[in-house]
PDB file of C-alpha atoms in Angstrom:
ATOM      1  CA  MET A   1     -19.596  12.640  15.575  1.00 41.00           C
ATOM      2  CA  LYS A   2     -18.484  10.211  18.253  1.00 45.00           C
ATOM      3  CA  LYS A   3     -14.920  10.732  19.506  1.00 44.00           C
ATOM      4  CA  LEU A   4     -14.408  13.342  16.783  1.00 43.00           C
ATOM      5  CA  ALA A   5     -11.586  15.157  18.545  1.00 40.00           C
ATOM      6  CA  LEU A   6      -9.656  11.972  19.307  1.00 41.00           C
ATOM      7  CA  VAL A   7      -9.920  10.638  15.764  1.00 43.00           C
ATOM      8  CA  SER A   8      -8.900  13.991  14.305  1.00 45.00           C
ATOM      9  CA  LEU A   9      -5.890  14.057  16.611  1.00 42.00           C
ATOM     10  CA  LEU A  10      -4.962  10.511  15.570  1.00 46.00           C
ATOM     11  CA  LEU A  11      -4.864  11.497  11.917  1.00 50.00           C
ATOM     12  CA  ALA A  12      -3.317  14.932  12.420  1.00 47.00           C
ATOM     13  CA  SER A  13      -0.357  13.367  14.225  1.00 46.00           C
ATOM     14  CA  THR A  14       0.562  11.534  11.009  1.00 48.00           C
ATOM     15  CA  LEU A  15       0.360  14.579   8.747  1.00 48.00           C
ATOM     16  CA  MET A  16       3.255  16.558  10.201  1.00 43.00           C
ATOM     17  CA  ALA A  17       6.256  17.080   7.902  1.00 39.00           C
ATOM     18  CA  GLU A  18       8.481  16.138  10.838  1.00 46.00           C
ATOM     19  CA  THR A  19       6.852  12.695  11.209  1.00 50.00           C
ATOM     20  CA  SER A  20       9.354  10.485  13.042  1.00 54.00           C
ATOM     21  CA  ASP A  21      10.828   7.319  11.585  1.00 51.00           C
ATOM     22  CA  SER A  22       8.841   5.247  14.075  1.00 52.00           C
ATOM     23  CA  GLU A  23       5.557   6.746  12.812  1.00 69.00           C
ATOM     24  CA  TRP A  24       6.294   6.680   9.080  1.00 75.00           C
ATOM     25  CA  ALA A  25       4.805   3.300   8.191  1.00 74.00           C
ATOM     26  CA  LEU A  26       1.795   3.967  10.410  1.00 72.00           C
ATOM     27  CA  PHE A  27       1.319   7.150   8.405  1.00 77.00           C
ATOM     28  CA  LYS A  28       1.844   5.451   5.025  1.00 81.00           C
ATOM     29  CA  ARG A  29      -0.865   2.867   5.688  1.00 80.00           C
ATOM     30  CA  ASN A  30      -3.324   5.780   5.834  1.00 77.00           C
ATOM     31  CA  ILE A  31      -2.577   7.043   2.311  1.00 81.00           C
ATOM     32  CA  SER A  32      -1.521   3.906   0.411  1.00 86.00           C
ATOM     33  CA  PRO A  33      -3.894   2.471  -2.216  1.00 90.00           C
ATOM     34  CA  ALA A  34      -5.254  -1.061  -1.846  1.00 90.00           C
ATOM     35  CA  MET A  35      -3.099  -2.842  -4.423  1.00 90.00           C
ATOM     36  CA  MET A  36      -2.831  -6.420  -5.669  1.00 91.00           C
ATOM     37  CA  TRP A  37      -0.607  -8.125  -3.134  1.00 95.00           C
ATOM     38  CA  GLY A  38       2.380  -9.911  -4.639  1.00 95.00           C
ATOM     39  CA  GLU A  39       1.659  -8.601  -8.151  1.00 94.00           C
ATOM     40  CA  ASP A  40       1.896  -4.842  -8.695  1.00 94.00           C
ATOM     41  CA  ALA A  41       2.835  -4.407  -5.021  1.00 96.00           C
ATOM     42  CA  LEU A  42       4.124  -6.347  -2.045  1.00 97.00           C
ATOM     43  CA  MET A  43       1.380  -5.287   0.381  1.00 95.00           C
ATOM     44  CA  LEU A  44       1.623  -1.578   1.144  1.00 92.00           C
ATOM     45  CA  VAL A  45       4.861  -1.174  -0.834  1.00 96.00           C
ATOM     46  CA  PRO A  46       4.432  -0.844  -4.632  1.00 96.00           C
ATOM     47  CA  LYS A  47       6.571  -2.853  -7.053  1.00 97.00           C
ATOM     48  CA  ALA A  48       8.005  -1.749 -10.388  1.00 97.00           C
ATOM     49  CA  ASN A  49       5.911  -4.498 -11.987  1.00 94.00           C
ATOM     50  CA  THR A  50       2.668  -3.361 -13.574  1.00 92.00           C
ATOM     51  CA  MET A  51      -0.659  -5.089 -14.047  1.00 87.00           C
ATOM     52  CA  GLY A  52      -0.384  -5.320 -17.844  1.00 83.00           C
ATOM     53  CA  ARG A  53      -2.341  -3.816 -20.697  1.00 84.00           C
ATOM     54  CA  GLY A  54      -6.118  -3.974 -20.659  1.00 84.00           C
ATOM     55  CA  ASN A  55      -6.640  -5.082 -17.066  1.00 89.00           C
ATOM     56  CA  LEU A  56      -9.107  -3.652 -14.567  1.00 92.00           C
ATOM     57  CA  TYR A  57      -9.144  -4.554 -10.917  1.00 90.00           C
ATOM     58  CA  PHE A  58     -10.961  -3.739  -7.734  1.00 95.00           C
ATOM     59  CA  SER A  59      -9.186  -4.224  -4.438  1.00 93.00           C
ATOM     60  CA  ALA A  60     -10.241  -3.712  -0.826  1.00 93.00           C
ATOM     61  CA  THR A  61      -8.150  -3.773   2.338  1.00 93.00           C
ATOM     62  CA  GLY A  62      -9.246  -3.832   5.967  1.00 92.00           C
ATOM     63  CA  LEU A  63      -6.688  -2.950   8.620  1.00 88.00           C
ATOM     64  CA  ASP A  64      -6.924  -3.074  12.397  1.00 87.00           C
ATOM     65  CA  ALA A  65      -6.205   0.529  13.498  1.00 80.00           C
ATOM     66  CA  GLY A  66      -6.016  -0.089  17.242  1.00 78.00           C
ATOM     67  CA  GLU A  67      -8.227   1.252  20.020  1.00 78.00           C
ATOM     68  CA  ILE A  68      -9.371   4.649  21.258  1.00 77.00           C
ATOM     69  CA  GLN A  69     -11.102   4.769  24.648  1.00 75.00           C
ATOM     70  CA  ASN A  70     -11.389   0.973  24.596  1.00 79.00           C
ATOM     71  CA  GLN A  71     -13.240   0.907  21.278  1.00 81.00           C
ATOM     72  CA  LYS A  72     -11.739  -0.787  18.221  1.00 84.00           C
ATOM     73  CA  LEU A  73     -11.091   1.217  15.090  1.00 84.00           C
ATOM     74  CA  TYR A  74     -10.617  -0.152  11.561  1.00 88.00           C
ATOM     75  CA  LEU A  75      -9.187   1.465   8.440  1.00 87.00           C
ATOM     76  CA  THR A  76     -10.955   0.340   5.259  1.00 90.00           C
ATOM     77  CA  THR A  77      -9.605   1.132   1.792  1.00 92.00           C
ATOM     78  CA  GLY A  78     -11.207   0.434  -1.565  1.00 93.00           C
ATOM     79  CA  SER A  79      -9.351   0.926  -4.870  1.00 95.00           C
ATOM     80  CA  VAL A  80     -10.144   0.660  -8.539  1.00 96.00           C
ATOM     81  CA  MET A  81      -7.223   0.602 -10.981  1.00 94.00           C
ATOM     82  CA  PHE A  82      -6.821   0.123 -14.710  1.00 93.00           C
ATOM     83  CA  SER A  83      -3.907  -0.051 -17.136  1.00 90.00           C
ATOM     84  CA  SER A  84      -3.815   2.285 -20.103  1.00 82.00           C
ATOM     85  CA  SER A  85      -0.755   0.467 -21.467  1.00 90.00           C
ATOM     86  CA  GLU A  86       1.749  -2.211 -20.488  1.00 92.00           C
ATOM     87  CA  ASP A  87       3.641   0.378 -18.465  1.00 96.00           C
ATOM     88  CA  VAL A  88       1.045   2.686 -16.909  1.00 96.00           C
ATOM     89  CA  GLU A  89      -1.408   2.155 -14.046  1.00 95.00           C
ATOM     90  CA  LEU A  90      -4.049   4.683 -13.012  1.00 95.00           C
ATOM     91  CA  GLY A  91      -6.305   4.391 -10.017  1.00 95.00           C
ATOM     92  CA  TYR A  92      -8.504   5.869  -7.332  1.00 94.00           C
ATOM     93  CA  SER A  93      -8.880   4.887  -3.671  1.00 93.00           C
ATOM     94  CA  LYS A  94     -11.383   5.765  -0.964  1.00 90.00           C
ATOM     95  CA  ARG A  95     -10.605   5.121   2.692  1.00 86.00           C
ATOM     96  CA  VAL A  96     -12.722   5.429   5.799  1.00 86.00           C
ATOM     97  CA  PHE A  97     -12.126   4.773   9.502  1.00 84.00           C
ATOM     98  CA  ILE A  98     -14.929   2.670  10.993  1.00 87.00           C
ATOM     99  CA  TRP A  99     -15.698   1.832  14.630  1.00 84.00           C
ATOM    100  CA  ASP A 100     -16.274  -1.776  15.647  1.00 83.00           C
ATOM    101  CA  ASP A 101     -20.005  -1.097  16.066  1.00 80.00           C
ATOM    102  CA  GLY A 102     -20.245  -0.148  12.374  1.00 78.00           C
ATOM    103  CA  ASP A 103     -20.379   3.625  12.849  1.00 79.00           C
ATOM    104  CA  TYR A 104     -18.337   5.710  10.418  1.00 75.00           C
ATOM    105  CA  THR A 105     -15.920   8.358  11.656  1.00 72.00           C
ATOM    106  CA  ASN A 106     -15.783  11.794  10.075  1.00 71.00           C
ATOM    107  CA  ILE A 107     -12.403  10.951   8.521  1.00 71.00           C
ATOM    108  CA  LYS A 108     -12.738  10.033   4.854  1.00 75.00           C
ATOM    109  CA  MET A 109      -9.789  10.297   2.501  1.00 82.00           C
ATOM    110  CA  ASP A 110      -9.373  10.016  -1.260  1.00 86.00           C
ATOM    111  CA  THR A 111      -6.249   9.124  -3.206  1.00 89.00           C
ATOM    112  CA  TYR A 112      -5.511   9.279  -6.930  1.00 92.00           C
ATOM    113  CA  HIS A 113      -2.548   7.158  -7.924  1.00 95.00           C
ATOM    114  CA  LEU A 114      -0.347   6.858 -10.982  1.00 96.00           C
ATOM    115  CA  LYS A 115       2.566   4.501 -11.657  1.00 97.00           C
ATOM    116  CA  ALA A 116       4.615   4.478 -14.854  1.00 97.00           C
ATOM    117  CA  ARG A 117       7.346   1.972 -15.696  1.00 97.00           C
ATOM    118  CA  ILE A 118      10.284   3.831 -17.237  1.00 97.00           C
ATOM    119  CA  PHE A 119      12.811   1.006 -17.641  1.00 97.00           C
ATOM    120  CA  HIS A 120      11.942  -2.501 -18.790  1.00 96.00           C
ATOM    121  CA  LEU A 121      14.338  -4.522 -20.957  1.00 96.00           C
ATOM    122  CA  ALA A 122      13.127  -7.967 -19.881  1.00 95.00           C
ATOM    123  CA  ASP A 123      10.640  -9.499 -17.480  1.00 93.00           C
ATOM    124  CA  ASN A 124      13.253 -11.520 -15.589  1.00 95.00           C
ATOM    125  CA  TYR A 125      16.675 -10.953 -13.995  1.00 96.00           C
ATOM    126  CA  ILE A 126      17.111  -7.374 -15.264  1.00 97.00           C
ATOM    127  CA  PRO A 127      15.827  -4.681 -12.849  1.00 98.00           C
ATOM    128  CA  GLN A 128      12.662  -2.855 -13.831  1.00 98.00           C
ATOM    129  CA  ILE A 129      12.186   0.753 -12.679  1.00 98.00           C
ATOM    130  CA  SER A 130       8.950   2.663 -12.151  1.00 98.00           C
ATOM    131  CA  VAL A 131       8.043   6.092 -10.846  1.00 98.00           C
ATOM    132  CA  GLY A 132       4.754   6.939  -9.232  1.00 97.00           C
ATOM    133  CA  VAL A 133       2.789   9.363  -7.116  1.00 96.00           C
ATOM    134  CA  ASN A 134      -0.120   9.131  -4.712  1.00 93.00           C
ATOM    135  CA  LEU A 135      -2.143  12.349  -4.508  1.00 91.00           C
ATOM    136  CA  ALA A 136      -4.149  12.167  -1.295  1.00 85.00           C
ATOM    137  CA  SER A 137      -6.847  14.431   0.096  1.00 82.00           C
ATOM    138  CA  ILE A 138      -7.666  14.072   3.775  1.00 72.00           C
ATOM    139  CA  ALA A 139     -10.859  16.102   3.230  1.00 69.00           C
ATOM    140  CA  ALA A 140     -12.852  13.509   1.252  1.00 61.00           C
ATOM    141  CA  ASN A 141     -12.135  14.562  -2.331  1.00 62.00           C
ATOM    142  CA  ASP A 142     -11.885  18.280  -1.557  1.00 66.00           C
ATOM    143  CA  TYR A 143      -8.652  19.544  -3.118  1.00 66.00           C
ATOM    144  CA  SER A 144      -9.301  23.235  -2.460  1.00 67.00           C
ATOM    145  CA  ASP A 145      -7.033  23.665   0.575  1.00 71.00           C
ATOM    146  CA  GLU A 146      -3.318  22.888   0.278  1.00 73.00           C
ATOM    147  CA  LYS A 147      -3.024  21.854   3.906  1.00 74.00           C
ATOM    148  CA  ASP A 148      -5.366  18.926   3.193  1.00 74.00           C
ATOM    149  CA  ILE A 149      -3.396  17.692   0.158  1.00 84.00           C
ATOM    150  CA  LEU A 150      -0.487  15.250   0.344  1.00 86.00           C
ATOM    151  CA  TYR A 151       1.812  14.301  -2.541  1.00 90.00           C
ATOM    152  CA  ASN A 152       3.675  11.013  -2.169  1.00 93.00           C
ATOM    153  CA  PRO A 153       6.166  10.630  -5.067  1.00 96.00           C
ATOM    154  CA  TYR A 154       8.352   7.526  -5.242  1.00 97.00           C
ATOM    155  CA  VAL A 155      10.768   5.574  -7.402  1.00 98.00           C
ATOM    156  CA  VAL A 156      10.875   1.787  -7.181  1.00 98.00           C
ATOM    157  CA  THR A 157      12.927  -1.014  -8.717  1.00 98.00           C
ATOM    158  CA  THR A 158      12.044  -4.709  -8.860  1.00 98.00           C
ATOM    159  CA  ILE A 159      13.931  -7.795 -10.025  1.00 98.00           C
ATOM    160  CA  ASN A 160      12.010 -10.952 -10.966  1.00 97.00           C
ATOM    161  CA  ALA A 161      13.952 -14.211 -10.701  1.00 97.00           C
ATOM    162  CA  PRO A 162      12.304 -17.533 -11.671  1.00 96.00           C
ATOM    163  CA  LEU A 163      13.567 -20.353  -9.446  1.00 94.00           C
ATOM    164  CA  GLY A 164      14.344 -22.767 -12.250  1.00 88.00           C
ATOM    165  CA  THR A 165      10.804 -22.506 -13.597  1.00 88.00           C
ATOM    166  CA  ASP A 166       8.234 -19.817 -14.320  1.00 87.00           C
ATOM    167  CA  LYS A 167       5.936 -21.596 -11.860  1.00 93.00           C
ATOM    168  CA  ALA A 168       8.045 -20.378  -8.912  1.00 97.00           C
ATOM    169  CA  VAL A 169       9.235 -16.771  -9.040  1.00 97.00           C
ATOM    170  CA  LEU A 170      11.148 -14.732  -6.469  1.00 98.00           C
ATOM    171  CA  THR A 171      11.044 -10.923  -6.647  1.00 98.00           C
ATOM    172  CA  LEU A 172      13.138  -8.320  -4.834  1.00 98.00           C
ATOM    173  CA  THR A 173      11.903  -4.740  -4.496  1.00 98.00           C
ATOM    174  CA  ALA A 174      13.471  -1.485  -3.237  1.00 98.00           C
ATOM    175  CA  MET A 175      11.806   1.917  -3.083  1.00 98.00           C
ATOM    176  CA  ALA A 176      12.621   5.523  -2.125  1.00 97.00           C
ATOM    177  CA  GLU A 177       9.851   8.006  -1.369  1.00 95.00           C
ATOM    178  CA  GLU A 178       8.840  11.206   0.379  1.00 92.00           C
ATOM    179  CA  VAL A 179       5.676  13.128   1.237  1.00 88.00           C
ATOM    180  CA  VAL A 180       5.080  16.763   0.297  1.00 88.00           C
ATOM    181  CA  ASN A 181       2.528  18.980   2.056  1.00 83.00           C
ATOM    182  CA  GLU A 182       2.173  22.764   1.625  1.00 80.00           C
ATOM    183  CA  GLY A 183       5.495  22.906  -0.226  1.00 82.00           C
ATOM    184  CA  GLU A 184       7.442  21.142   2.541  1.00 84.00           C
ATOM    185  CA  SER A 185       8.693  17.597   2.201  1.00 84.00           C
ATOM    186  CA  THR A 186       9.748  14.892   4.584  1.00 83.00           C
ATOM    187  CA  GLU A 187      13.221  13.445   4.341  1.00 88.00           C
ATOM    188  CA  VAL A 188      13.571  10.557   1.915  1.00 92.00           C
ATOM    189  CA  LYS A 189      12.454   7.220   3.348  1.00 92.00           C
ATOM    190  CA  PHE A 190      13.166   3.757   2.033  1.00 95.00           C
ATOM    191  CA  ALA A 191      11.094   0.599   1.741  1.00 95.00           C
ATOM    192  CA  GLY A 192      11.371  -2.782   0.107  1.00 96.00           C
ATOM    193  CA  GLY A 193      10.918  -6.467   0.477  1.00 97.00           C
ATOM    194  CA  VAL A 194      10.670  -9.870  -1.092  1.00 98.00           C
ATOM    195  CA  ASP A 195       7.854 -12.054  -2.355  1.00 98.00           C
ATOM    196  CA  LEU A 196       7.494 -15.581  -3.702  1.00 98.00           C
ATOM    197  CA  ARG A 197       4.885 -16.656  -6.243  1.00 97.00           C
ATOM    198  CA  PHE A 198       3.968 -20.304  -6.808  1.00 97.00           C
ATOM    199  CA  PHE A 199       1.904 -21.374  -9.857  1.00 94.00           C
ATOM    200  CA  ASN A 200       0.311 -17.900 -10.032  1.00 92.00           C
ATOM    201  CA  THR A 201      -1.814 -19.094  -7.118  1.00 97.00           C
ATOM    202  CA  LEU A 202       0.056 -18.790  -3.814  1.00 98.00           C
ATOM    203  CA  TYR A 203       1.893 -15.575  -2.932  1.00 98.00           C
ATOM    204  CA  ILE A 204       4.046 -15.012   0.168  1.00 98.00           C
ATOM    205  CA  MET A 205       5.202 -11.443   0.901  1.00 97.00           C
ATOM    206  CA  GLY A 206       7.420  -9.628   3.376  1.00 97.00           C
ATOM    207  CA  GLU A 207       8.209  -5.907   3.419  1.00 96.00           C
ATOM    208  CA  ILE A 208       9.806  -3.172   5.498  1.00 94.00           C
ATOM    209  CA  GLN A 209       8.740   0.503   5.491  1.00 91.00           C
ATOM    210  CA  GLY A 210      10.031   3.726   6.972  1.00 88.00           C
ATOM    211  CA  VAL A 211      13.778   3.021   6.864  1.00 90.00           C
ATOM    212  CA  ASP A 212      15.875   6.162   7.307  1.00 87.00           C
ATOM    213  CA  LYS A 213      19.030   7.199   5.470  1.00 87.00           C
ATOM    214  CA  GLU A 214      21.176   5.436   8.054  1.00 86.00           C
ATOM    215  CA  GLY A 215      19.394   2.155   7.391  1.00 83.00           C
ATOM    216  CA  LYS A 216      17.668   2.178  10.772  1.00 80.00           C
ATOM    217  CA  ASN A 217      14.089   1.957  11.993  1.00 80.00           C
ATOM    218  CA  GLY A 218      11.282   0.670   9.844  1.00 85.00           C
ATOM    219  CA  VAL A 219       8.189  -1.459  10.295  1.00 88.00           C
ATOM    220  CA  ILE A 220       8.032  -5.040   9.021  1.00 92.00           C
ATOM    221  CA  ASN A 221       4.859  -6.502   7.506  1.00 93.00           C
ATOM    222  CA  ALA A 222       4.276 -10.047   6.261  1.00 96.00           C
ATOM    223  CA  GLY A 223       1.422 -11.897   4.642  1.00 97.00           C
ATOM    224  CA  ALA A 224       0.199 -14.437   2.122  1.00 98.00           C
ATOM    225  CA  LYS A 225      -2.387 -14.473  -0.652  1.00 98.00           C
ATOM    226  CA  LEU A 226      -4.338 -17.156  -2.488  1.00 98.00           C
ATOM    227  CA  LYS A 227      -5.460 -16.408  -6.052  1.00 96.00           C
ATOM    228  CA  MET A 228      -8.132 -18.411  -7.828  1.00 94.00           C
ATOM    229  CA  GLY A 229      -9.051 -17.153 -11.296  1.00 92.00           C
ATOM    230  CA  TRP A 230     -10.136 -13.539 -11.097  1.00 93.00           C
ATOM    231  CA  PHE A 231     -10.368 -13.492  -7.284  1.00 96.00           C
ATOM    232  CA  SER A 232      -7.678 -13.119  -4.626  1.00 96.00           C
ATOM    233  CA  LEU A 233      -7.799 -13.228  -0.831  1.00 97.00           C
ATOM    234  CA  GLY A 234      -4.866 -12.264   1.363  1.00 97.00           C
ATOM    235  CA  ALA A 235      -4.139 -11.911   5.076  1.00 97.00           C
ATOM    236  CA  GLY A 236      -1.165 -10.530   6.939  1.00 96.00           C
ATOM    237  CA  LEU A 237       0.266  -8.778   9.959  1.00 94.00           C
ATOM    238  CA  PHE A 238       1.292  -5.123  10.056  1.00 89.00           C
ATOM    239  CA  ASN A 239       4.179  -4.127  12.339  1.00 86.00           C
ATOM    240  CA  ILE A 240       5.459  -7.598  13.226  1.00 86.00           C
ATOM    241  CA  GLY A 241       8.931  -6.272  13.948  1.00 68.00           C
ATOM    242  CA  ARG A 242      10.945  -3.098  14.256  1.00 57.00           C
ATOM    243  CA  ASP A 243      14.410  -1.803  15.058  1.00 46.00           C
ATOM    244  CA  SER A 244      15.588  -3.188  18.407  1.00 39.00           C
ATOM    245  CA  LEU A 245      15.883   0.248  20.027  1.00 35.00           C
ATOM    246  CA  GLU A 246      12.220   0.924  19.355  1.00 41.00           C
ATOM    247  CA  ALA A 247      11.182  -2.562  20.372  1.00 41.00           C
ATOM    248  CA  ASN A 248      12.744  -1.941  23.787  1.00 40.00           C
ATOM    249  CA  ASN A 249      10.295   0.893  24.371  1.00 40.00           C
ATOM    250  CA  ALA A 250       7.458  -1.077  25.920  1.00 38.00           C
ATOM    251  CA  ASP A 251       5.320   2.025  26.309  1.00 39.00           C
ATOM    252  CA  ASP A 252       5.277   2.789  22.593  1.00 44.00           C
ATOM    253  CA  SER A 253       1.784   1.910  21.347  1.00 45.00           C
ATOM    254  CA  ASN A 254       3.132   1.921  17.791  1.00 50.00           C
ATOM    255  CA  ASN A 255       4.844  -1.386  18.603  1.00 57.00           C
ATOM    256  CA  ASN A 256       1.459  -3.135  18.537  1.00 74.00           C
ATOM    257  CA  ARG A 257       0.871  -5.685  15.803  1.00 80.00           C
ATOM    258  CA  TYR A 258      -2.206  -5.304  13.634  1.00 85.00           C
ATOM    259  CA  TRP A 259      -3.882  -7.719  11.221  1.00 91.00           C
ATOM    260  CA  MET A 260      -4.877  -6.784   7.687  1.00 93.00           C
ATOM    261  CA  VAL A 261      -6.889  -8.518   4.971  1.00 95.00           C
ATOM    262  CA  ASN A 262      -7.075  -7.889   1.237  1.00 95.00           C
ATOM    263  CA  LEU A 263      -9.672  -8.922  -1.336  1.00 95.00           C
ATOM    264  CA  SER A 264      -9.159  -8.336  -5.075  1.00 94.00           C
ATOM    265  CA  LEU A 265     -11.074  -8.885  -8.298  1.00 94.00           C
ATOM    266  CA  GLU A 266      -9.096  -8.701 -11.547  1.00 91.00           C
ATOM    267  CA  ILE A 267     -10.869  -8.514 -14.913  1.00 88.00           C
ATOM    268  CA  PRO A 268      -8.375  -9.295 -17.739  1.00 83.00           C
ATOM    269  CA  PHE A 269     -10.171  -7.588 -20.610  1.00 78.00           C
ATOM    270  CA  ASN A 270      -7.168  -7.860 -22.917  1.00 71.00           C
ATOM    271  CA  LYS A 271      -7.025 -11.662 -22.592  1.00 70.00           C
ATOM    272  CA  MET A 272     -10.777 -11.991 -22.837  1.00 71.00           C
ATOM    273  CA  PHE A 273     -10.915 -10.123 -26.126  1.00 65.00           C
ATOM    274  CA  LYS A 274      -8.007 -12.185 -27.481  1.00 62.00           C
ATOM    275  CA  GLY A 275      -9.652 -15.419 -26.414  1.00 53.00           C
ATOM    276  CA  GLY A 276      -6.916 -16.134 -23.856  1.00 48.00           C
ATOM    277  CA  ASN A 277      -7.278 -17.224 -20.277  1.00 47.00           C
ATOM    278  CA  ASN A 278      -6.087 -15.764 -17.002  1.00 44.00           C
ATOM    279  CA  GLU A 279      -3.522 -18.166 -15.705  1.00 44.00           C
TER     280      GLU A 279
END
């Protein structure tokens, strides 16, 4: 139960309905599923794009969570997701904070996630729109107490734009979201970003989270991913930049930059059964 009180305080500070703009993205990294970077999400920000019918994937993310009493802490998230149709994704995530010596903390969280695409006229140039929700329990799959349950509904739109060829595709994403706990909700926050895909192999992503209604604040993340067949490996930096007013606060520990890595395995059952291949 090492450092139990400090870890509990770390998490509790992110669960308040009055979470500040500067803490929002730090909070969201704790409840976001591990998604497929550059495909159905940027990194931590979901896209309106879906994974397609008949696909199953497993994704894991490791994120540097800073230090407490000079000991490193890491947030690990594992997700499994499948598509029941071309427009619906369902999934489950488990996340655990781990010390650098391999010991587990007492903080284990579970998230069930659903995303449904509600507007899709064409794959390219016309915006797609999806709605989704993350249902998170901070009590390790115990949904008996409302204070331990967080609802994170969102709406997201994405535009895919091939750059003269389907081998190079630019996408733009914008999202609005909130978090509900015990019947109280945060104010609406905004997120979005851009990603580039080359030959369905190299993905480059940039995103911003936690933007308020005045268009201020927010945390910027950036990364890249390499995909080979069913496997993908990505690496990036969390919190590489923020609003200049916050950046001027040298004492704000939230201004620290953190690395993150993502590993995914996608099993394209639909293509396998049709005799196709996963390009």
